[in-house]
Amino acid sequence: MARRVPAALAALVLLAGCASTEEYFQGAGVPPAAAERRLDELPWSEYWTGIVFNGEKIGFTRLSVRAAPGAPGHYDIDSEAAIRLRFLGIDKRVNLRSLDRVRADLTLESFRYDHELDGSAMRVSGSAGERELAFTIEAKGSRSERMLPLESPVYPTSVIALRPFLRGLALGRSDRYTVFSAETQELAEVEQATLRYESSTLFEGPAFAVSTRMLGTETTTWISPDGRPAFELSLHGTMISALEDEARAKRYLVEASLNKTEALVDFSLMRSAPIERARQVARIDIALDGVPEKISVPSEAGQSCARSGTRVRCTIDRTLAFERRGERSRYLRPSLAAPSLAGEIVSLARSIGADASAPRDKLGRILAWIDSNIDKQAVDAFTALDVLRERRAECQGHAYLVAALGRALGLPVRVVNGIVYSEAHGGFLYHTWNEVWIDDEGWRPVDATFGQPLADATHLKLIEGELAGELVPLVEMVGRARVEALGSISHW
């Protein structure tokens, strides 16, 4: 890969928001004839890519393919991704390592995925048969076994760029198939289409532009005639990757350590008119544009919303009665993120709520303990036990810990996700908090990150859930949604 690529990538990102990217790509003439290939005919065994997000280099990926030892006709696809960036002043590190064993037709046979997030670890491992995919999720103090029924062959996400090449790259060819996503622990439909044959100053030689839709996002990958992803655009042009040699791909470790740009905040922030004393807002009107249809913004717990296309108008009023409907028993059960039966959690919960009997008292003690013992830092976690070990967490980790301790004390607690106003950044950021069932009130919104037994009205709930798969609908919204208007703000 030519040395000009990193500079070209950054330039394209900076231009993505204000000009068409079509000028960077030109037709490359008549494409070579389509030809099916086998995995053992790949002209390469490994490739590396560098990743740029919102104008800053943040990481690399590596993928290798080799014949599986002792398993004729099977292949091991070994891949990894390493990401490092700053978020709210914290140096964040994400490392993903996967090993997929596939058959000659690329269908998945077995897998092992190791995820490390700011020092917290999770492993997903399992196998795929003809009718079901069975796997185990293991994180600190938590273990969960799941089974997903299969109605068609399933593939790993590591073959998404390989499949069009092996089937034969031909303009106009489309494909649809099912993959297992290790990040969401769910099956996902992939739709691909080979669109154009192009050249560009951003990569060497001609390549086929292939569009891929999965989990509500669209990615365009330029696949070279030898089957490697020469260039890729995703997240509306703000995430870019391109082929690099190993040394250059890994150089991000130094570059990221020097980078002080808040890339994630800049990308996801929804700027708005300033809100004074935001943590004391009791009522507010918010108009939000760019909300996908698949997100059914709820009207409950003092939140009333109406939709017109992708525009949603909501009034949030914390002086109104809370929602008193809905199942509660499921929110008493332990989960991977909130292992409320784990010994450490049970012991801590009992000490916190030693002589508290009323739900309000139990909740108050949980929030007070978290406020005194868990630092508020932009550090991610997979489970509440990760939070206890690190004694620091961002909003999601705080919400996991509230759920685990609350359920251990007999309080139904659910995890909710949406946006909240940030006084520090002058706009709305994505956020996670809780709703706790109080017998004589209903589902009370609670925010441990802000130490609020009653979350202020700048909290706009979008979806509920603590599993990665449940948060997928938000992916399509991040970076595109914007706050259109604020009005009728009142304070406590």
Coordinates of C-alpha atoms in Angstrom, one line a residue:
M1 CA 0.0 0.0 0.0
A2 CA 1.4 3.4 -1.0
R3 CA 2.5 5.7 1.9
R4 CA 0.1 8.4 0.7
V5 CA -3.0 6.4 2.0
P6 CA -3.2 7.6 5.6
A7 CA -3.1 11.2 4.6
A8 CA -5.7 10.6 1.9
L9 CA -8.0 8.8 4.4
A10 CA -7.9 11.7 6.8
A11 CA -8.6 14.2 4.0
L12 CA -11.6 12.2 2.8
V13 CA -13.0 12.0 6.4
L14 CA -12.7 15.8 6.7
L15 CA -14.5 16.3 3.5
A16 CA -17.2 13.7 4.1
G17 CA -19.5 16.1 5.9
C18 CA -19.4 18.9 3.3
A19 CA -18.9 17.5 -0.2
S20 CA -19.7 14.5 -2.3
T21 CA -17.2 11.7 -2.2
E22 CA -18.0 10.7 -5.8
E23 CA -15.1 12.8 -7.1
Y24 CA -12.6 10.4 -5.5
F25 CA -13.8 7.4 -7.6
Q26 CA -13.8 6.9 -11.3
G27 CA -14.9 4.1 -13.6
A28 CA -12.1 1.6 -14.2
G29 CA -13.4 0.2 -17.5
V30 CA -14.4 -3.3 -18.3
P31 CA -14.1 -5.6 -15.2
P32 CA -12.5 -9.0 -15.4
A33 CA -14.8 -11.9 -16.0
A34 CA -16.4 -13.3 -12.8
A35 CA -14.9 -16.6 -11.6
E36 CA -15.8 -18.7 -8.6
R37 CA -12.9 -19.6 -6.3
R38 CA -12.1 -21.9 -3.4
L39 CA -10.5 -20.9 -0.1
D40 CA -7.4 -22.9 -0.9
E41 CA -7.0 -20.7 -4.1
L42 CA -6.7 -17.4 -2.3
P43 CA -3.7 -15.5 -3.6
W44 CA -2.9 -14.3 -0.1
S45 CA -3.0 -15.8 3.4
E46 CA -3.2 -12.6 5.6
Y47 CA -3.9 -8.9 5.3
W48 CA -3.8 -5.8 7.6
T49 CA -5.9 -2.6 7.5
G50 CA -5.7 0.7 9.3
I51 CA -8.8 2.3 10.8
V52 CA -9.6 6.1 10.8
F53 CA -12.6 7.4 12.7
N54 CA -13.9 11.0 12.3
G55 CA -10.5 12.1 11.0
E56 CA -8.3 10.3 13.5
K57 CA -6.5 7.0 13.2
I58 CA -7.8 4.8 16.0
G59 CA -6.7 1.2 15.2
F60 CA -6.0 -1.7 13.0
T61 CA -7.5 -5.1 11.9
R62 CA -5.8 -8.3 10.8
L63 CA -7.3 -11.3 9.1
S64 CA -5.6 -14.6 8.1
V65 CA -6.9 -17.8 6.5
R66 CA -5.3 -21.2 6.8
A67 CA -6.2 -24.9 6.4
A68 CA -7.5 -26.2 9.7
P69 CA -5.0 -28.7 11.2
G70 CA -6.3 -32.2 11.4
A71 CA -9.6 -31.3 9.8
P72 CA -9.5 -31.8 6.0
G73 CA -11.8 -29.5 4.0
H74 CA -12.0 -27.1 6.9
Y75 CA -10.4 -23.7 7.3
D76 CA -9.5 -21.4 10.3
I77 CA -10.1 -17.7 9.9
D78 CA -8.1 -15.9 12.6
S79 CA -8.9 -12.2 12.9
E80 CA -8.3 -9.4 15.4
A81 CA -9.1 -5.7 15.8
A82 CA -7.4 -3.3 18.1
I83 CA -8.9 0.2 18.8
R84 CA -7.6 2.9 20.9
L85 CA -9.1 6.4 21.3
R86 CA -10.0 9.0 23.8
F87 CA -13.5 9.5 25.3
L88 CA -14.3 12.1 27.9
G89 CA -10.6 12.3 28.8
I90 CA -10.1 8.6 29.1
D91 CA -7.7 6.5 27.0
K92 CA -10.1 3.7 25.8
R93 CA -8.8 0.4 24.5
V94 CA -10.8 -2.3 22.7
N95 CA -9.3 -5.6 21.6
L96 CA -11.2 -8.2 19.7
R97 CA -9.8 -11.6 18.7
S98 CA -11.8 -14.3 16.9
L99 CA -11.2 -17.8 15.5
D100 CA -13.8 -19.1 13.2
R101 CA -13.6 -22.7 11.8
V102 CA -15.5 -22.8 8.5
R103 CA -16.3 -25.5 5.9
A104 CA -15.2 -25.2 2.4
D105 CA -18.4 -23.3 1.5
L106 CA -17.7 -20.7 4.3
T107 CA -20.5 -21.9 6.6
L108 CA -19.7 -21.7 10.3
E109 CA -18.8 -24.8 12.2
S110 CA -17.3 -23.5 15.5
F111 CA -16.0 -20.3 16.9
R112 CA -14.3 -18.5 19.8
Y113 CA -14.4 -14.7 20.3
D114 CA -12.4 -12.9 23.0
H115 CA -13.4 -9.3 23.7
E116 CA -11.5 -7.0 25.9
L117 CA -12.9 -3.6 26.8
D118 CA -11.0 -1.2 29.0
G119 CA -9.6 -4.2 30.9
S120 CA -12.9 -6.2 31.2
A121 CA -13.0 -9.5 29.3
M122 CA -15.7 -11.5 27.7
R123 CA -15.6 -14.8 25.7
V124 CA -18.2 -16.1 23.3
S125 CA -17.6 -19.7 22.1
G126 CA -19.8 -22.4 20.5
S127 CA -20.6 -24.3 17.4
A128 CA -23.2 -24.4 14.6
G129 CA -25.1 -27.5 13.6
E130 CA -27.8 -27.9 10.9
R131 CA -30.7 -26.8 13.0
E132 CA -29.2 -24.8 15.9
L133 CA -26.3 -22.6 17.0
A134 CA -25.3 -23.2 20.6
F135 CA -22.9 -20.9 22.5
T136 CA -21.6 -19.8 25.9
I137 CA -20.9 -16.3 27.0
E138 CA -18.4 -15.9 29.9
A139 CA -17.5 -12.7 31.6
K140 CA -16.3 -12.0 35.2
G141 CA -18.5 -13.9 37.6
S142 CA -21.1 -14.5 34.8
R143 CA -21.8 -17.4 32.5
S144 CA -24.7 -17.7 30.1
E145 CA -25.6 -20.5 27.7
R146 CA -27.8 -19.8 24.7
M147 CA -29.2 -21.6 21.7
L148 CA -30.4 -20.0 18.4
P149 CA -32.5 -22.0 16.0
L150 CA -31.3 -22.0 12.4
E151 CA -33.5 -21.8 9.4
S152 CA -30.7 -21.5 6.9
P153 CA -26.9 -22.0 6.8
V154 CA -25.1 -19.5 9.0
Y155 CA -21.7 -17.8 8.3
P156 CA -19.3 -15.9 10.6
T157 CA -19.0 -12.1 10.1
S158 CA -15.3 -12.7 9.2
V159 CA -16.3 -13.9 5.7
I160 CA -18.4 -10.9 4.8
A161 CA -15.7 -9.4 2.6
L162 CA -14.6 -12.9 1.3
R163 CA -17.9 -14.2 0.2
P164 CA -18.4 -11.9 -2.8
F165 CA -14.9 -12.7 -4.1
L166 CA -15.3 -16.4 -3.8
R167 CA -18.7 -16.4 -5.4
G168 CA -17.3 -14.4 -8.3
L169 CA -17.4 -10.6 -8.4
A170 CA -19.8 -9.6 -11.1
L171 CA -21.6 -6.2 -11.5
G172 CA -25.2 -6.3 -10.5
R173 CA -24.8 -9.6 -8.5
S174 CA -26.7 -9.6 -5.2
D175 CA -26.7 -11.9 -2.2
R176 CA -28.5 -12.4 1.0
Y177 CA -27.4 -14.7 3.9
T178 CA -27.3 -15.1 7.7
V179 CA -24.4 -14.5 10.0
F180 CA -23.7 -14.9 13.7
S181 CA -22.7 -11.6 15.2
A182 CA -20.4 -12.1 18.2
E183 CA -20.9 -8.5 19.3
T184 CA -24.6 -8.8 19.6
Q185 CA -24.8 -12.5 20.2
E186 CA -27.6 -12.7 17.7
L187 CA -28.2 -13.9 14.1
A188 CA -28.2 -11.1 11.5
E189 CA -29.2 -10.8 7.9
V190 CA -26.6 -9.6 5.4
E191 CA -27.6 -8.1 2.1
Q192 CA -24.8 -7.5 -0.4
A193 CA -24.7 -6.1 -3.9
T194 CA -21.7 -5.5 -6.3
L195 CA -22.3 -2.0 -7.6
R196 CA -19.4 -0.7 -9.6
Y197 CA -15.8 -1.3 -10.9
E198 CA -13.7 1.7 -10.0
S199 CA -10.3 3.2 -9.4
S200 CA -9.3 5.9 -7.0
T201 CA -6.4 7.9 -5.6
L202 CA -7.3 6.4 -2.2
F203 CA -6.2 2.8 -3.1
E204 CA -4.0 1.0 -5.6
G205 CA -5.4 -0.5 -8.8
P206 CA -9.1 -1.1 -9.7
A207 CA -11.6 -2.6 -7.3
F208 CA -15.2 -3.7 -7.1
A209 CA -17.5 -1.5 -5.0
V210 CA -19.6 -3.9 -2.9
S211 CA -22.5 -2.6 -0.7
T212 CA -23.2 -4.5 2.5
R213 CA -26.2 -3.9 4.8
M214 CA -26.3 -5.5 8.2
L215 CA -27.9 -4.5 11.6
G216 CA -29.2 -1.2 10.2
T217 CA -25.9 0.0 8.8
E218 CA -24.5 0.2 5.3
T219 CA -20.9 -0.3 4.4
T220 CA -19.2 0.1 1.0
T221 CA -16.1 -2.0 0.5
W222 CA -13.9 -1.7 -2.6
I223 CA -12.6 -5.3 -3.1
S224 CA -9.5 -5.7 -5.2
P225 CA -9.3 -8.4 -7.9
D226 CA -7.2 -10.5 -5.5
G227 CA -10.0 -10.5 -2.9
R228 CA -8.6 -8.1 -0.4
P229 CA -10.7 -5.1 0.9
A230 CA -8.6 -2.2 -0.5
F231 CA -10.8 0.5 1.0
E232 CA -14.0 0.7 3.1
L233 CA -16.5 3.4 4.1
S234 CA -19.0 3.0 6.9
L235 CA -20.9 5.0 9.5
H236 CA -22.0 7.5 6.9
G237 CA -18.4 8.1 5.8
T238 CA -16.9 8.7 9.2
M239 CA -15.3 5.2 9.6
I240 CA -12.7 4.3 7.1
S241 CA -10.3 1.4 6.7
A242 CA -7.7 0.7 4.1
L243 CA -5.0 -1.9 3.4
E244 CA -1.7 -1.2 5.1
D245 CA 1.4 -3.2 5.9
E246 CA 1.7 -4.6 9.4
A247 CA 4.2 -2.0 10.7
R248 CA 2.1 0.9 9.5
A249 CA -1.2 -0.6 10.7
K250 CA 0.2 -1.0 14.2
R251 CA 1.7 2.5 14.3
Y252 CA -1.7 3.7 15.6
L253 CA -0.5 2.8 19.1
V254 CA 1.8 5.8 19.1
E255 CA -0.5 8.0 17.1
A256 CA -3.5 7.4 19.3
S257 CA -1.4 8.0 22.5
L258 CA -0.7 11.5 21.2
N259 CA -4.2 12.1 20.0
K260 CA -6.3 14.3 22.3
T261 CA -9.3 14.7 20.1
E262 CA -12.6 13.5 21.6
A263 CA -13.6 11.6 18.4
L264 CA -16.5 9.7 19.9
V265 CA -18.0 12.8 21.5
D266 CA -17.6 14.9 18.4
F267 CA -19.3 12.2 16.3
S268 CA -22.3 11.5 18.6
L269 CA -23.0 14.9 20.3
M270 CA -26.3 16.5 19.4
R271 CA -25.8 20.2 19.9
S272 CA -28.7 22.3 21.2
A273 CA -29.6 25.5 22.8
P274 CA -28.1 25.7 26.3
I275 CA -30.1 24.4 29.2
E276 CA -29.3 26.1 32.5
R277 CA -29.4 24.0 35.7
A278 CA -30.0 20.8 33.6
R279 CA -29.9 18.5 36.6
Q280 CA -32.9 20.4 38.1
V281 CA -35.1 20.3 35.0
A282 CA -38.6 19.0 35.9
R283 CA -40.3 19.4 32.5
I284 CA -39.0 19.9 29.0
D285 CA -40.2 19.7 25.4
I286 CA -37.8 18.1 22.9
A287 CA -38.0 17.6 19.1
L288 CA -35.6 15.0 17.8
D289 CA -35.0 14.4 14.1
G290 CA -33.3 11.3 12.5
V291 CA -35.0 8.6 14.7
P292 CA -35.2 5.4 12.7
E293 CA -38.7 3.9 12.3
K294 CA -37.5 0.7 14.1
I295 CA -37.1 2.7 17.3
S296 CA -40.5 3.0 18.9
V297 CA -39.9 5.8 21.3
P298 CA -42.1 5.0 24.4
S299 CA -44.7 7.2 26.1
E300 CA -44.4 6.2 29.7
A301 CA -43.1 7.3 33.1
G302 CA -43.9 10.9 32.5
Q303 CA -42.7 10.8 28.9
S304 CA -45.2 11.5 26.1
C305 CA -44.0 11.3 22.5
A306 CA -45.5 11.6 19.0
R307 CA -43.8 10.7 15.7
S308 CA -44.0 12.2 12.2
G309 CA -41.7 10.3 9.9
T310 CA -38.2 10.3 11.5
R311 CA -39.1 13.3 13.7
V312 CA -40.2 12.7 17.3
R313 CA -41.6 15.3 19.6
C314 CA -41.6 14.5 23.3
T315 CA -42.7 16.1 26.5
I316 CA -40.9 14.8 29.6
D317 CA -42.6 15.8 32.9
R318 CA -41.2 14.3 36.1
T319 CA -44.1 15.8 38.1
L320 CA -46.6 13.3 36.5
A321 CA -47.3 9.9 37.8
F322 CA -44.9 7.1 36.9
E323 CA -45.8 4.1 34.6
R324 CA -47.5 1.4 36.6
R325 CA -47.9 -1.2 33.9
G326 CA -45.7 -4.0 32.6
E327 CA -44.1 -7.3 33.8
R328 CA -41.8 -7.0 36.8
S329 CA -40.7 -10.6 37.5
R330 CA -38.2 -10.7 34.7
Y331 CA -36.4 -7.6 36.2
L332 CA -35.8 -9.6 39.4
R333 CA -33.8 -12.3 37.6
P334 CA -30.0 -12.3 37.3
S335 CA -28.5 -11.6 33.8
L336 CA -25.0 -11.6 32.3
A337 CA -24.6 -7.9 32.8
A338 CA -26.3 -7.8 36.3
P339 CA -25.4 -11.1 38.0
S340 CA -27.5 -10.5 41.1
L341 CA -26.9 -14.0 42.5
A342 CA -23.1 -13.8 42.4
G343 CA -21.6 -14.0 45.9
E344 CA -19.9 -10.6 45.8
I345 CA -23.1 -8.9 44.7
V346 CA -25.3 -10.7 47.3
S347 CA -22.8 -9.9 50.1
L348 CA -22.5 -6.3 49.1
A349 CA -26.2 -5.8 48.7
R350 CA -26.9 -7.3 52.2
S351 CA -24.4 -5.0 53.8
I352 CA -25.8 -1.9 51.9
G353 CA -29.4 -2.7 52.7
A354 CA -28.8 -4.3 56.1
D355 CA -31.8 -2.8 58.0
A356 CA -33.7 -1.1 55.1
S357 CA -37.1 -2.5 54.4
A358 CA -38.8 0.1 52.3
P359 CA -37.9 0.1 48.5
R360 CA -37.1 3.8 48.6
D361 CA -34.6 3.2 51.4
K362 CA -33.0 0.3 49.6
L363 CA -32.6 2.4 46.5
G364 CA -31.3 5.4 48.3
R365 CA -28.6 3.3 50.0
I366 CA -27.6 1.7 46.7
L367 CA -27.1 5.1 45.1
A368 CA -25.3 6.5 48.0
W369 CA -22.8 3.5 48.1
I370 CA -22.2 3.8 44.4
D371 CA -21.6 7.6 44.6
S372 CA -19.1 7.1 47.4
N373 CA -17.3 4.0 46.0
I374 CA -17.4 4.0 42.2
D375 CA -15.5 6.7 40.3
K376 CA -17.3 8.3 37.4
Q377 CA -15.0 7.7 34.5
A378 CA -15.5 6.8 30.8
V379 CA -14.5 3.2 31.3
D380 CA -16.7 0.4 29.8
A381 CA -17.6 -2.9 31.5
F382 CA -19.4 -6.1 30.5
T383 CA -20.8 -6.8 33.9
A384 CA -21.5 -5.3 37.3
L385 CA -18.6 -7.4 38.7
D386 CA -16.2 -5.7 36.3
V387 CA -17.4 -2.4 37.8
L388 CA -16.8 -3.7 41.4
R389 CA -13.3 -4.9 40.4
E390 CA -12.3 -1.6 38.7
R391 CA -14.2 0.7 41.1
R392 CA -14.9 3.0 38.2
A393 CA -17.3 3.0 35.3
E394 CA -19.2 5.1 32.8
C395 CA -23.0 5.3 32.7
Q396 CA -23.7 1.8 31.5
G397 CA -21.5 0.3 34.2
H398 CA -23.3 2.3 36.9
A399 CA -26.7 1.1 35.5
Y400 CA -25.5 -2.6 35.5
L401 CA -24.4 -2.2 39.2
V402 CA -27.7 -0.6 40.2
A403 CA -29.6 -3.5 38.5
A404 CA -27.5 -6.2 40.1
L405 CA -27.7 -4.7 43.7
G406 CA -31.3 -3.8 43.3
R407 CA -32.4 -7.2 42.2
A408 CA -30.3 -8.8 44.9
L409 CA -32.4 -6.8 47.4
G410 CA -35.7 -7.7 45.8
L411 CA -36.2 -4.5 43.7
P412 CA -37.3 -5.0 40.0
V413 CA -34.8 -2.9 38.0
R414 CA -34.5 -2.4 34.3
V415 CA -31.8 -0.8 32.2
V416 CA -32.9 1.9 29.8
N417 CA -31.0 3.8 27.1
G418 CA -31.5 7.2 25.4
I419 CA -30.1 10.7 25.4
V420 CA -29.4 13.2 28.2
Y421 CA -28.3 16.8 28.2
S422 CA -24.6 17.4 29.0
E423 CA -23.8 20.8 30.4
A424 CA -20.1 20.2 29.8
H425 CA -20.6 19.6 26.1
G426 CA -23.5 21.9 25.3
G427 CA -25.8 19.2 23.8
F428 CA -27.3 15.8 24.2
L429 CA -25.2 12.6 24.4
Y430 CA -26.2 9.0 24.4
H431 CA -26.7 7.7 28.0
T432 CA -27.8 4.7 30.1
W433 CA -29.7 4.8 33.3
N434 CA -32.3 2.7 35.3
E435 CA -35.9 2.4 36.0
V436 CA -36.7 0.9 39.5
W437 CA -40.1 -0.3 40.5
I438 CA -41.3 1.4 43.7
D439 CA -44.5 -0.3 45.0
D440 CA -46.6 2.9 45.6
E441 CA -45.2 4.8 42.6
G442 CA -44.4 2.5 39.6
W443 CA -41.3 2.6 37.4
R444 CA -39.2 5.5 38.8
P445 CA -36.4 6.8 36.5
V446 CA -33.1 6.7 38.4
D447 CA -29.6 7.9 37.3
A448 CA -26.7 6.6 39.4
T449 CA -24.2 8.5 37.2
F450 CA -25.6 11.8 38.3
G451 CA -26.6 10.5 41.8
Q452 CA -30.3 11.1 41.0
P453 CA -33.0 9.1 42.9
L454 CA -35.3 10.7 40.3
A455 CA -33.6 11.4 36.9
D456 CA -34.1 14.9 35.6
A457 CA -36.4 15.6 32.6
T458 CA -33.5 16.0 30.1
H459 CA -33.4 12.2 30.1
L460 CA -35.2 11.1 26.9
K461 CA -35.7 7.3 26.9
L462 CA -35.4 5.6 23.5
I463 CA -35.1 1.9 24.1
E464 CA -34.8 -0.6 27.0
G465 CA -32.2 -3.3 27.3
E466 CA -28.9 -4.4 28.7
L467 CA -27.8 -6.8 25.9
A468 CA -25.7 -5.6 23.0
G469 CA -28.3 -7.0 20.6
E470 CA -31.0 -4.9 22.1
L471 CA -29.0 -1.7 21.5
V472 CA -28.5 -2.3 17.8
P473 CA -31.4 0.0 16.7
L474 CA -29.4 3.0 18.1
V475 CA -26.5 2.3 15.7
E476 CA -28.4 3.7 12.8
M477 CA -29.2 6.9 14.8
V478 CA -25.7 7.8 16.1
G479 CA -24.1 10.5 14.1
R480 CA -27.3 11.3 12.2
A481 CA -29.9 12.3 14.7
R482 CA -30.1 15.9 15.9
V483 CA -32.1 17.9 18.4
E484 CA -34.3 20.2 16.4
A485 CA -35.9 22.3 19.2
L486 CA -36.2 22.8 22.9
G487 CA -39.1 24.5 24.6
S488 CA -41.2 24.9 27.7
I489 CA -38.4 24.2 30.3
S490 CA -39.3 24.3 34.0
H491 CA -37.2 23.5 37.0
W492 CA -37.8 21.9 40.4

